[in-house]
Short mmCIF file of C-alpha atoms in Angstrom, two decimals:
data_model
loop_
_atom_site.label_atom_id
_atom_site.label_comp_id
_atom_site.label_asym_id
_atom_site.label_seq_id
_atom_site.Cartn_x
_atom_site.Cartn_y
_atom_site.Cartn_z
CA MET L 57 26.42 -1.75 -24.29
CA THR L 58 23.90 -3.09 -21.84
CA PHE L 59 21.85 -6.24 -22.12
CA PHE L 60 18.76 -4.22 -22.95
CA SER L 61 20.44 -2.66 -25.95
CA TYR L 62 20.35 -5.98 -27.78
CA MET L 63 16.61 -6.21 -27.83
CA GLU L 64 13.80 -3.94 -28.72
CA LEU L 65 12.08 -2.83 -25.57
CA LYS L 66 8.41 -2.00 -25.52
CA ARG L 67 7.22 1.35 -24.24
CA VAL L 68 5.13 1.46 -21.08
CA VAL L 69 2.39 3.97 -20.23
CA VAL L 70 0.15 4.66 -17.26
CA THR L 71 -3.51 4.17 -18.15
CA GLY L 72 -5.30 3.97 -14.82
CA LEU L 73 -4.97 5.28 -11.28
CA GLY L 74 -6.37 4.26 -7.92
CA ALA L 75 -5.70 5.58 -4.42
CA VAL L 76 -6.97 5.31 -0.90
CA THR L 77 -4.97 7.69 1.26
CA PRO L 78 -5.20 9.69 4.49
CA ILE L 79 -6.17 12.72 2.38
CA GLY L 80 -8.65 11.14 0.01
CA ASN L 81 -10.41 7.90 -0.79
CA ASN L 82 -9.77 8.17 -4.53
CA PRO L 83 -7.06 9.70 -6.76
CA GLU L 84 -8.97 12.91 -7.52
CA GLU L 85 -9.67 13.76 -3.89
CA THR L 86 -6.11 12.81 -2.90
CA TRP L 87 -4.59 14.96 -5.65
CA ASN L 88 -6.80 17.98 -4.95
CA ASN L 89 -5.94 17.82 -1.27
CA MET L 90 -2.24 17.55 -2.12
CA LEU L 91 -2.46 20.68 -4.24
CA ASN L 92 -4.29 22.45 -1.41
CA GLY L 93 -1.71 21.41 1.18
CA VAL L 94 -4.12 19.42 3.34
CA SER L 95 -2.67 17.34 6.17
CA GLY L 96 -4.04 13.85 6.85
CA ALA L 97 -2.69 13.70 10.41
CA ALA L 98 -4.99 13.44 13.44
CA PRO L 99 -5.23 11.59 16.75
CA ILE L 100 -5.31 7.80 16.29
CA THR L 101 -8.83 6.34 16.24
CA LEU L 102 -8.00 2.77 15.13
CA PHE L 103 -6.94 1.78 18.66
CA ASP L 104 -6.50 3.38 22.07
CA ALA L 105 -3.09 5.03 21.75
CA SER L 106 -3.25 6.96 25.02
CA SER L 107 -0.31 5.06 26.52
CA PHE L 108 1.90 5.40 23.43
CA LYS L 109 4.66 7.96 22.89
CA THR L 110 3.04 8.80 19.56
CA GLN L 111 -0.72 9.20 19.67
CA PHE L 112 -1.45 10.46 16.16
CA ALA L 113 -1.13 9.16 12.63
CA CYS L 114 -2.43 9.63 9.10
CA GLU L 115 -5.41 7.28 8.95
CA VAL L 116 -7.65 6.58 6.00
CA LYS L 117 -10.97 8.24 6.90
CA ASN L 118 -14.65 7.51 6.21
CA LEU L 119 -13.90 4.60 3.91
CA LYS L 120 -16.85 2.23 3.46
CA VAL L 121 -15.05 -1.03 2.68
CA ASN L 122 -18.33 -2.85 2.03
CA ASP L 123 -19.17 -0.44 -0.79
CA TYR L 124 -16.33 -2.18 -2.65
CA ILE L 125 -15.94 -5.64 -1.14
CA ASP L 126 -18.64 -8.07 -0.08
CA ARG L 127 -18.84 -8.29 3.71
CA LYS L 128 -18.12 -12.01 3.78
CA GLU L 129 -15.01 -11.61 1.61
CA ALA L 130 -13.81 -8.50 3.44
CA ARG L 131 -13.87 -10.38 6.73
CA LYS L 132 -11.23 -12.78 5.39
CA MET L 133 -8.84 -9.94 4.55
CA ASP L 134 -6.51 -7.86 6.64
CA ARG L 135 -7.08 -4.12 6.31
CA TYR L 136 -3.97 -3.79 4.13
CA ALA L 137 -5.44 -6.18 1.57
CA GLN L 138 -8.80 -4.40 1.66
CA LEU L 139 -7.09 -1.08 0.90
CA ALA L 140 -5.01 -2.71 -1.85
CA ILE L 141 -8.09 -4.16 -3.54
CA ILE L 142 -10.07 -0.93 -3.36
CA ALA L 143 -7.25 1.02 -5.02
CA ALA L 144 -6.95 -1.70 -7.68
CA MET L 145 -10.70 -1.63 -8.36
CA GLN L 146 -10.58 2.13 -8.85
CA ALA L 147 -7.59 1.88 -11.18
CA MET L 148 -9.11 -0.94 -13.21
CA GLN L 149 -12.29 1.04 -13.68
CA ASP L 150 -10.34 4.18 -14.54
CA SER L 151 -8.33 2.30 -17.18
CA GLY L 152 -11.47 1.36 -19.10
CA LEU L 153 -10.04 -2.12 -19.73
CA ASN L 154 -12.74 -4.46 -20.98
CA LEU L 155 -11.61 -7.82 -19.62
CA ASP L 156 -14.04 -9.71 -21.85
CA GLU L 157 -11.92 -8.59 -24.80
CA GLU L 158 -8.50 -9.04 -23.19
CA ASP L 159 -6.11 -11.98 -23.07
CA LYS L 160 -6.16 -12.35 -19.30
CA ASN L 161 -3.10 -14.59 -19.39
CA ARG L 162 -1.18 -11.43 -20.28
CA ILE L 163 -2.45 -9.26 -17.44
CA GLY L 164 -0.54 -9.48 -14.17
CA VAL L 165 -0.63 -8.07 -10.67
CA ILE L 166 2.45 -6.92 -8.76
CA TYR L 167 1.78 -5.27 -5.44
CA GLY L 168 4.23 -4.11 -2.81
CA VAL L 169 3.73 -4.17 0.93
CA GLY L 170 6.29 -3.39 3.59
CA ILE L 171 4.91 -5.42 6.46
CA GLY L 172 1.66 -7.18 5.55
CA GLY L 173 -1.21 -8.09 7.83
CA ILE L 174 0.28 -6.87 11.09
CA LYS L 175 -3.18 -6.33 12.64
CA THR L 176 -4.11 -9.92 11.91
CA PHE L 177 -0.81 -11.17 13.29
CA GLU L 178 -1.33 -9.13 16.45
CA GLU L 179 -4.88 -10.42 16.99
CA GLU L 180 -4.13 -14.06 16.35
CA VAL L 181 -0.88 -14.29 18.26
CA GLY L 182 -2.40 -12.16 21.01
CA TYR L 183 -5.33 -14.58 21.34
CA TRP L 184 -3.01 -17.57 21.45
CA ALA L 185 -0.73 -15.94 24.03
CA THR L 186 -3.62 -15.15 26.35
CA HIS L 187 -5.49 -18.45 25.87
CA GLN L 188 -2.69 -20.98 26.01
CA GLU L 189 -4.83 -23.27 28.18
CA LEU L 190 -6.91 -23.94 25.05
CA GLY L 191 -3.89 -25.25 23.18
CA PRO L 192 -2.75 -23.88 19.85
CA LYS L 193 -6.00 -22.46 18.48
CA PHE L 194 -5.39 -20.39 15.37
CA ASN L 195 -7.97 -19.12 12.94
CA PRO L 196 -7.70 -20.83 9.54
CA PHE L 197 -7.63 -17.40 7.91
CA PHE L 198 -4.69 -16.26 10.05
CA ILE L 199 -2.02 -17.07 7.46
CA PRO L 200 -3.94 -16.16 4.28
CA LYS L 201 -4.96 -12.85 5.87
CA MET L 202 -1.50 -11.96 7.10
CA ILE L 203 0.91 -12.85 4.30
CA ALA L 204 2.32 -9.99 2.28
CA ASP L 205 1.55 -11.46 -1.13
CA ILE L 206 -2.14 -12.05 -0.58
CA ALA L 207 -3.32 -8.70 -1.95
CA ALA L 208 -1.88 -9.58 -5.35
CA GLY L 209 -3.60 -12.96 -5.07
CA HIS L 210 -6.98 -11.45 -4.22
CA ILE L 211 -6.81 -8.99 -7.11
CA SER L 212 -6.03 -11.77 -9.59
CA ILE L 213 -8.90 -13.88 -8.27
CA MET L 214 -11.31 -10.97 -8.41
CA TYR L 215 -10.59 -10.29 -12.10
CA GLY L 216 -9.39 -13.69 -13.33
CA LEU L 217 -5.94 -12.36 -14.23
CA HIS L 218 -3.47 -15.16 -15.01
CA GLY L 219 -0.34 -13.12 -15.80
CA PRO L 220 2.70 -12.61 -13.55
CA ASN L 221 1.58 -12.31 -9.94
CA PHE L 222 3.58 -11.58 -6.82
CA ALA L 223 4.39 -9.11 -4.06
CA THR L 224 7.53 -7.06 -3.63
CA THR L 225 8.87 -6.18 -0.23
CA SER L 226 11.63 -3.69 0.49
CA ALA L 227 10.10 -1.81 3.44
CA CYS L 228 9.28 1.76 2.41
CA ALA L 229 10.49 1.17 -1.15
CA SER L 230 8.21 -1.86 -1.64
CA SER L 231 5.71 -0.43 -4.06
CA THR L 232 8.35 1.40 -6.10
CA ASN L 233 9.92 -2.01 -6.59
CA ALA L 234 6.49 -3.29 -7.66
CA LEU L 235 6.25 -0.56 -10.30
CA ALA L 236 9.81 -1.23 -11.45
CA ASP L 237 9.18 -4.96 -11.81
CA ALA L 238 5.92 -4.35 -13.65
CA PHE L 239 7.64 -1.86 -15.97
CA ASN L 240 10.44 -4.31 -16.74
CA LEU L 241 8.14 -7.25 -17.43
CA ILE L 242 6.00 -5.19 -19.80
CA ARG L 243 8.93 -3.72 -21.69
CA LEU L 244 10.39 -7.21 -22.06
CA GLY L 245 7.11 -8.23 -23.68
CA LYS L 246 6.06 -10.61 -20.91
CA ALA L 247 2.71 -8.96 -20.19
CA ASN L 248 0.36 -6.45 -21.83
CA VAL L 249 -0.88 -4.90 -18.62
CA ILE L 250 0.17 -5.08 -14.97
CA VAL L 251 -1.95 -3.88 -12.09
CA SER L 252 0.81 -2.53 -9.89
CA GLY L 253 1.01 -0.63 -6.68
CA GLY L 254 1.21 -1.09 -2.96
CA ALA L 255 -0.65 -1.02 0.31
CA GLU L 256 -0.02 -0.81 4.04
CA ALA L 257 -2.12 -0.72 7.19
CA ALA L 258 0.20 -0.73 10.18
CA ILE L 259 -1.47 1.79 12.47
CA THR L 260 -1.84 -0.81 15.19
CA PRO L 261 -0.38 -1.10 18.71
CA SER L 262 2.56 -3.18 17.52
CA GLY L 263 3.12 -1.02 14.44
CA VAL L 264 3.17 2.26 16.33
CA GLY L 265 4.89 0.74 19.37
CA GLY L 266 7.54 -0.89 17.23
CA PHE L 267 8.41 2.28 15.32
CA ASN L 268 8.26 4.27 18.57
CA ALA L 269 10.84 1.94 20.07
CA MET L 270 13.17 2.90 17.21
CA HIS L 271 12.54 6.62 17.85
CA ALA L 272 11.43 6.81 14.23
CA LEU L 273 8.08 8.56 14.74
CA SER L 274 7.30 12.18 15.50
CA THR L 275 5.96 12.65 19.03
CA ARG L 276 4.41 16.06 18.38
CA ASN L 277 1.12 14.93 19.94
CA ASP L 278 -0.09 18.47 20.60
CA ASP L 279 0.03 19.42 16.92
CA PRO L 280 -0.43 16.42 14.59
CA GLU L 281 -1.26 18.44 11.46
CA HIS L 282 2.06 20.27 11.56
CA ALA L 283 4.21 17.34 12.69
CA SER L 284 5.31 16.13 9.25
CA ARG L 285 7.70 18.91 8.27
CA PRO L 286 10.35 17.53 5.91
CA PHE L 287 13.43 19.71 5.47
CA SER L 288 12.59 21.93 8.46
CA ALA L 289 15.08 22.07 11.34
CA SER L 290 12.50 21.11 13.98
CA ARG L 291 11.43 17.88 12.24
CA ASP L 292 11.32 15.04 14.75
CA GLY L 293 10.45 11.86 12.87
CA PHE L 294 7.94 10.50 10.39
CA ILE L 295 4.19 10.21 10.81
CA MET L 296 2.77 6.77 10.26
CA GLY L 297 0.29 6.63 7.41
CA GLU L 298 -1.81 3.91 5.83
CA GLY L 299 -3.42 3.44 2.47
CA ALA L 300 -2.89 2.09 -1.01
CA GLY L 301 -2.01 3.28 -4.46
CA CYS L 302 -2.42 1.57 -7.81
CA LEU L 303 -1.15 2.31 -11.31
CA ILE L 304 -2.25 0.39 -14.36
CA LEU L 305 0.93 0.01 -16.41
CA GLU L 306 0.32 -0.96 -20.01
CA GLU L 307 2.35 -1.62 -23.12
CA LEU L 308 1.99 1.44 -25.37
CA GLU L 309 0.74 -0.27 -28.55
CA HIS L 310 -1.79 -2.22 -26.51
CA ALA L 311 -3.05 0.99 -24.93
CA LYS L 312 -3.25 2.77 -28.28
CA ALA L 313 -5.09 -0.12 -29.92
CA ARG L 314 -7.91 0.11 -27.41
CA GLY L 315 -7.96 3.91 -27.38
CA ALA L 316 -6.95 4.16 -23.73
CA LYS L 317 -6.34 7.50 -22.08
CA ILE L 318 -2.67 7.88 -21.26
CA TYR L 319 -1.61 9.79 -18.17
CA ALA L 320 2.13 9.61 -18.74
CA GLU L 321 4.90 7.34 -19.97
CA MET L 322 7.04 5.38 -17.53
CA VAL L 323 10.58 5.64 -18.82
CA GLY L 324 13.00 4.40 -16.21
CA GLU L 325 13.64 2.67 -12.93
CA GLY L 326 16.60 2.45 -10.62
CA MET L 327 17.46 0.20 -7.71
CA SER L 328 20.37 0.18 -5.27
CA ALA L 329 21.38 -0.67 -1.72
CA ASP L 330 23.14 1.47 0.87
CA ALA L 331 24.96 -1.56 2.32
CA HIS L 332 25.49 0.56 5.41
CA HIS L 333 23.04 0.04 8.31
CA ILE L 334 19.77 -1.80 8.93
CA THR L 335 17.74 1.35 9.54
CA ALA L 336 19.87 4.50 9.19
CA SER L 337 20.36 5.92 5.72
CA HIS L 338 23.92 6.43 4.49
CA PRO L 339 24.99 9.87 5.78
CA GLU L 340 26.31 10.99 2.39
CA GLY L 341 23.36 9.44 0.53
CA LEU L 342 25.53 6.90 -1.25
CA GLY L 343 22.67 4.54 -2.16
CA ALA L 344 20.38 7.47 -2.92
CA CYS L 345 22.89 8.85 -5.43
CA LEU L 346 23.28 5.48 -7.06
CA VAL L 347 19.58 4.85 -7.39
CA MET L 348 18.90 8.20 -9.06
CA GLN L 349 21.87 7.75 -11.39
CA ASN L 350 20.65 4.27 -12.28
CA ALA L 351 17.16 5.52 -13.04
CA LEU L 352 18.41 8.41 -15.20
CA GLU L 353 20.69 6.07 -17.12
CA ASP L 354 17.89 3.55 -17.58
CA ALA L 355 15.63 6.28 -18.95
CA GLY L 356 18.39 7.64 -21.17
CA MET L 357 17.90 11.04 -19.56
CA LYS L 358 20.17 13.79 -18.30
CA PRO L 359 19.71 15.62 -14.99
CA GLU L 360 18.35 18.68 -16.79
CA ASP L 361 15.50 16.60 -18.25
CA ILE L 362 13.88 16.21 -14.81
CA ASP L 363 11.61 19.02 -13.59
CA TYR L 364 10.31 17.45 -10.39
CA ILE L 365 11.62 15.06 -7.74
CA ASN L 366 9.05 13.60 -5.37
CA VAL L 367 11.51 12.85 -2.59
CA HIS L 368 11.45 10.13 -0.01
CA GLY L 369 11.66 13.04 2.50
CA THR L 370 10.10 11.42 5.56
CA SER L 371 10.78 14.27 8.01
CA THR L 372 13.41 12.33 9.93
CA PRO L 373 16.55 14.13 11.16
CA VAL L 374 19.14 12.13 9.17
CA GLY L 375 17.24 11.02 6.07
CA ASP L 376 16.22 14.43 4.78
CA ILE L 377 19.79 15.75 4.92
CA SER L 378 21.33 12.83 3.07
CA GLU L 379 18.67 12.87 0.36
CA ALA L 380 19.17 16.58 -0.29
CA LYS L 381 22.95 15.99 -0.52
CA ALA L 382 22.39 13.13 -2.95
CA ILE L 383 20.18 15.28 -5.20
CA LYS L 384 22.87 17.95 -5.38
CA GLN L 385 25.51 15.40 -6.17
CA VAL L 386 23.56 13.67 -8.92
CA PHE L 387 21.89 16.70 -10.51
CA GLY L 388 24.65 19.30 -10.10
CA GLU L 389 23.54 22.67 -11.50
CA ALA L 390 20.24 21.15 -12.65
CA ALA L 391 19.30 20.52 -9.01
CA TYR L 392 18.63 24.23 -8.62
CA LYS L 393 16.25 24.42 -11.57
CA LEU L 394 13.94 21.57 -10.67
CA ASN L 395 11.29 21.40 -7.96
CA ILE L 396 11.54 19.05 -5.01
CA SER L 397 8.67 18.17 -2.73
CA SER L 398 7.72 15.66 -0.08
CA THR L 399 4.04 14.77 -0.29
CA LYS L 400 4.62 12.85 2.96
CA SER L 401 4.23 16.24 4.62
CA MET L 402 0.51 15.75 3.87
CA THR L 403 -0.09 12.00 3.56
CA GLY L 404 2.31 10.89 6.27
CA HIS L 405 4.51 7.93 5.49
CA LEU L 406 2.52 5.12 3.90
CA LEU L 407 5.45 2.69 4.25
CA GLY L 408 4.91 -0.03 1.63
CA ALA L 409 2.27 2.06 -0.13
CA ALA L 410 4.41 5.21 -0.25
CA GLY L 411 6.04 4.47 -3.59
CA ALA L 412 2.74 3.86 -5.37
CA VAL L 413 1.00 6.94 -3.96
CA GLU L 414 4.03 9.12 -4.67
CA ALA L 415 4.36 7.71 -8.18
CA LEU L 416 0.73 8.67 -8.66
CA ALA L 417 1.52 12.21 -7.48
CA SER L 418 4.49 12.32 -9.88
CA VAL L 419 2.33 11.13 -12.79
CA LEU L 420 -0.30 13.77 -12.05
CA ALA L 421 2.36 16.47 -11.70
CA VAL L 422 3.63 15.55 -15.16
CA LYS L 423 0.14 15.44 -16.62
CA ASN L 424 -1.09 18.69 -15.05
CA ASP L 425 2.10 20.79 -14.91
CA ILE L 426 1.85 21.54 -11.25
CA ILE L 427 3.99 20.54 -8.25
CA PRO L 428 2.32 19.58 -4.98
CA PRO L 429 3.94 21.33 -2.00
CA THR L 430 6.02 20.33 1.03
CA ILE L 431 3.80 21.76 3.75
CA ASN L 432 4.55 22.85 7.31
CA HIS L 433 7.72 24.83 6.74
CA VAL L 434 7.92 28.04 8.75
CA GLU L 435 10.42 30.78 8.02
CA GLY L 436 13.22 30.66 10.54
CA ASP L 437 13.03 26.87 10.86
CA GLU L 438 16.04 26.26 8.62
CA ASP L 439 18.45 23.42 9.25
CA PRO L 440 22.08 24.55 8.78
CA GLU L 441 22.87 21.21 7.16
CA ILE L 442 20.28 21.66 4.40
CA ASP L 443 20.82 23.83 1.32
CA TYR L 444 17.79 26.10 0.93
CA THR L 445 18.82 27.33 -2.49
CA LEU L 446 17.20 24.09 -3.67
CA ASN L 447 13.47 24.59 -4.29
CA TYR L 448 11.54 22.42 -1.85
CA THR L 449 8.18 23.87 -3.00
CA PHE L 450 7.41 24.88 0.56
CA ASN L 451 3.78 25.36 1.59
CA LYS L 452 2.17 26.19 -1.78
CA ALA L 453 1.72 24.17 -4.95
CA GLU L 454 3.68 25.62 -7.87
CA LYS L 455 2.59 25.73 -11.49
CA ARG L 456 5.40 25.03 -13.95
CA GLU L 457 6.09 22.85 -16.93
CA VAL L 458 6.84 19.31 -15.72
CA ARG L 459 8.39 17.39 -18.62
CA ALA L 460 9.44 14.52 -16.37
CA ALA L 461 9.31 13.57 -12.71
CA LEU L 462 11.40 11.21 -10.61
CA SER L 463 10.09 9.54 -7.45
CA ASN L 464 12.47 8.30 -4.74
CA THR L 465 11.78 5.76 -2.02
CA PHE L 466 14.23 4.32 0.49
CA GLY L 467 13.51 1.45 2.87
CA PHE L 468 14.83 0.04 6.12
CA GLY L 469 17.44 -2.48 5.10
CA GLY L 470 19.07 0.14 2.89
CA HIS L 471 16.89 -0.60 -0.15
CA ASN L 472 16.51 2.25 -2.61
CA ALA L 473 14.15 2.35 -5.58
CA CYS L 474 13.33 5.12 -7.98
CA VAL L 475 11.04 5.54 -10.99
CA ILE L 476 10.76 8.19 -13.72
CA PHE L 477 7.66 9.30 -15.62
CA LYS L 478 7.54 11.75 -18.51
CA LYS L 479 4.93 13.40 -20.67
CA TYR L 480 3.63 11.02 -23.26
CA ALA L 481 4.36 12.00 -26.84
CA GLU L 482 4.05 9.79 -29.94
CA MET S 9 -35.78 -22.21 19.14
CA SER S 10 -33.34 -23.17 21.90
CA GLU S 11 -30.66 -20.74 23.01
CA ILE S 12 -27.98 -23.00 21.52
CA GLU S 13 -29.80 -23.17 18.21
CA SER S 14 -30.22 -19.41 17.94
CA LYS S 15 -26.56 -18.77 18.86
CA VAL S 16 -25.33 -21.36 16.34
CA LYS S 17 -27.45 -19.78 13.63
CA ALA S 18 -26.23 -16.29 14.51
CA ILE S 19 -22.59 -17.42 14.20
CA ILE S 20 -23.29 -19.00 10.84
CA VAL S 21 -25.07 -15.89 9.55
CA ASP S 22 -22.19 -13.72 10.71
CA LYS S 23 -19.32 -15.85 9.43
CA LEU S 24 -20.80 -17.02 6.14
CA GLY S 25 -22.76 -13.87 5.32
CA VAL S 26 -25.92 -15.83 4.52
CA ASP S 27 -29.60 -15.08 5.18
CA GLU S 28 -30.94 -16.49 8.41
CA ALA S 29 -33.84 -18.02 6.47
CA ASP S 30 -31.36 -20.27 4.65
CA VAL S 31 -29.79 -21.57 7.85
CA LYS S 32 -32.08 -24.60 8.17
CA PRO S 33 -31.15 -27.71 10.19
CA GLU S 34 -30.59 -29.78 7.05
CA ALA S 35 -28.48 -27.09 5.34
CA SER S 36 -24.93 -28.24 4.55
CA PHE S 37 -22.18 -25.71 5.23
CA THR S 38 -20.36 -26.46 2.00
CA ASN S 39 -23.16 -27.46 -0.38
CA ASP S 40 -25.90 -25.05 0.69
CA LEU S 41 -24.26 -22.17 2.54
CA GLY S 42 -21.21 -21.53 0.36
CA ALA S 43 -18.54 -22.40 2.92
CA ASP S 44 -15.11 -23.58 1.79
CA SER S 45 -12.80 -25.78 3.86
CA LEU S 46 -11.31 -22.80 5.73
CA ASP S 47 -14.76 -21.37 6.52
CA THR S 48 -15.77 -24.70 8.02
CA VAL S 49 -12.72 -24.85 10.28
CA GLU S 50 -13.44 -21.30 11.40
CA LEU S 51 -17.06 -22.13 12.20
CA ILE S 52 -16.01 -25.01 14.43
CA MET S 53 -13.57 -22.72 16.24
CA GLU S 54 -16.29 -20.14 16.80
CA PHE S 55 -18.59 -22.81 18.24
CA GLU S 56 -15.81 -23.88 20.59
CA LYS S 57 -15.27 -20.31 21.73
CA GLU S 58 -18.93 -19.44 22.10
CA PHE S 59 -19.98 -22.58 23.97
CA GLY S 60 -16.75 -23.40 25.80
CA VAL S 61 -16.61 -26.89 24.33
CA ASN S 62 -13.74 -28.75 22.74
CA ILE S 63 -14.48 -30.30 19.35
CA PRO S 64 -11.65 -32.67 18.35
CA ASP S 65 -10.75 -32.81 14.65
CA ASP S 66 -12.15 -36.32 14.16
CA GLN S 67 -15.50 -35.14 15.50
CA ALA S 68 -15.37 -31.84 13.62
CA GLU S 69 -15.11 -33.72 10.35
CA LYS S 70 -18.53 -35.24 11.00
CA ILE S 71 -20.24 -31.88 11.52
CA SER S 72 -21.38 -30.89 8.06
CA THR S 73 -24.85 -29.43 8.55
CA VAL S 74 -26.43 -26.85 10.82
CA GLY S 75 -28.34 -29.63 12.58
CA ASP S 76 -25.12 -31.62 13.16
CA ALA S 77 -23.59 -28.63 14.90
CA ILE S 78 -26.59 -27.98 17.14
CA ALA S 79 -26.85 -31.65 18.10
CA TYR S 80 -23.14 -31.94 18.87
CA ILE S 81 -23.13 -28.87 21.09
CA GLU S 82 -26.32 -29.85 22.91
CA ASN S 83 -24.77 -33.23 23.64
CA ALA S 84 -21.45 -31.81 24.73
CA LYS S 85 -22.91 -29.26 27.14
#
């Protein structure tokens, strides 16, 4: 009997969504583009990447930050925090929460970010390094712009939310950890609502250059739109993305009492570590197996209860193979009945925001009974190490009943985190 | 308006997001123009960069209005 069995846990539902992604500046546009298989990849415009091995990325496009955030305030924020706040504002509005009627001491903010304000760090340290004759001149907003927790701080200040407030960081699993923490705090009765999600904005010279140095990024500069091709033999690395996702997680009775619309119920989370290598995933998917098993156990579900897995699936040579192996090991026969897809084929890899945006895709798959595709697979591009009797939902969205969906994210450091959503029923 | 005065005002308008009409010589950064302690430090840094002057911390503490800033820079140049 586990610790949780001794106490009555609250149920947690999703009552609001927000997203700023390379394929849409709100959840609706993002979701529609996912279903239509739209790629967000294009040549980099945020800086001159002409001397870089990788010259394309999945940037957020045509976003008017000042439509959401006052110019003076926006100037004191790194881009990652701006994206985080915009997604949170959308989700708060979508939730219909009336803060005048809420106990704001019981509303928290937990936001994940993998790196933080890397652009700010680059600018400030760059200025210092090239102006050392001036002495140590640093902008007073350097630290509060850069630190990884500041998005959660800004969101609490904006809305006057006094509940639990912090950031989670586990590289590309960061915002899944944020959702998991928010879920646990609400089911333990420690908050009514938690604004949870993640953000990242690392398409900068040091971000792209750093990942290039690790040979982690695709270098398919002549064809950006088709570069992210998870589970295809010719995949050559991930495509850097940026953006933010936000889910309003709410205790079920609280949501019902205010007549909130409910997208789905969050029913489980899992966490594990590979304990293998700083950046390479375990070849047999040891940590990936564990994290999915943990999440299923937490949700009290069996493999056959899951209809969709939104995989980590970054389009890297090693990672895709080990994740597919792990799914087969954990789900057995059920692995062949569910749908798998990597929405990173369209959004690119949003690093610390990936978990939140992919959780949002999983929630909408459950709500709408449709699976977004894994785009960019061409017949004949099969990897002998990947089992194609699994259904990767290649190239076209697929309508089917989705009773429950599981979303995987794995981060450098060997961190694995996984969440499960299912259809809400009384 | 001197060149220094117009540049100082432009920096203040940009950094504090205020209307130029409110940037009067007697206006206090914190009381009238909505600056907090970090904004004020940033303003001083921008003045240093723009005018190539060094404003030591003990002097910076005495610059609290638009007029103070203009006078200090005119003197230092």
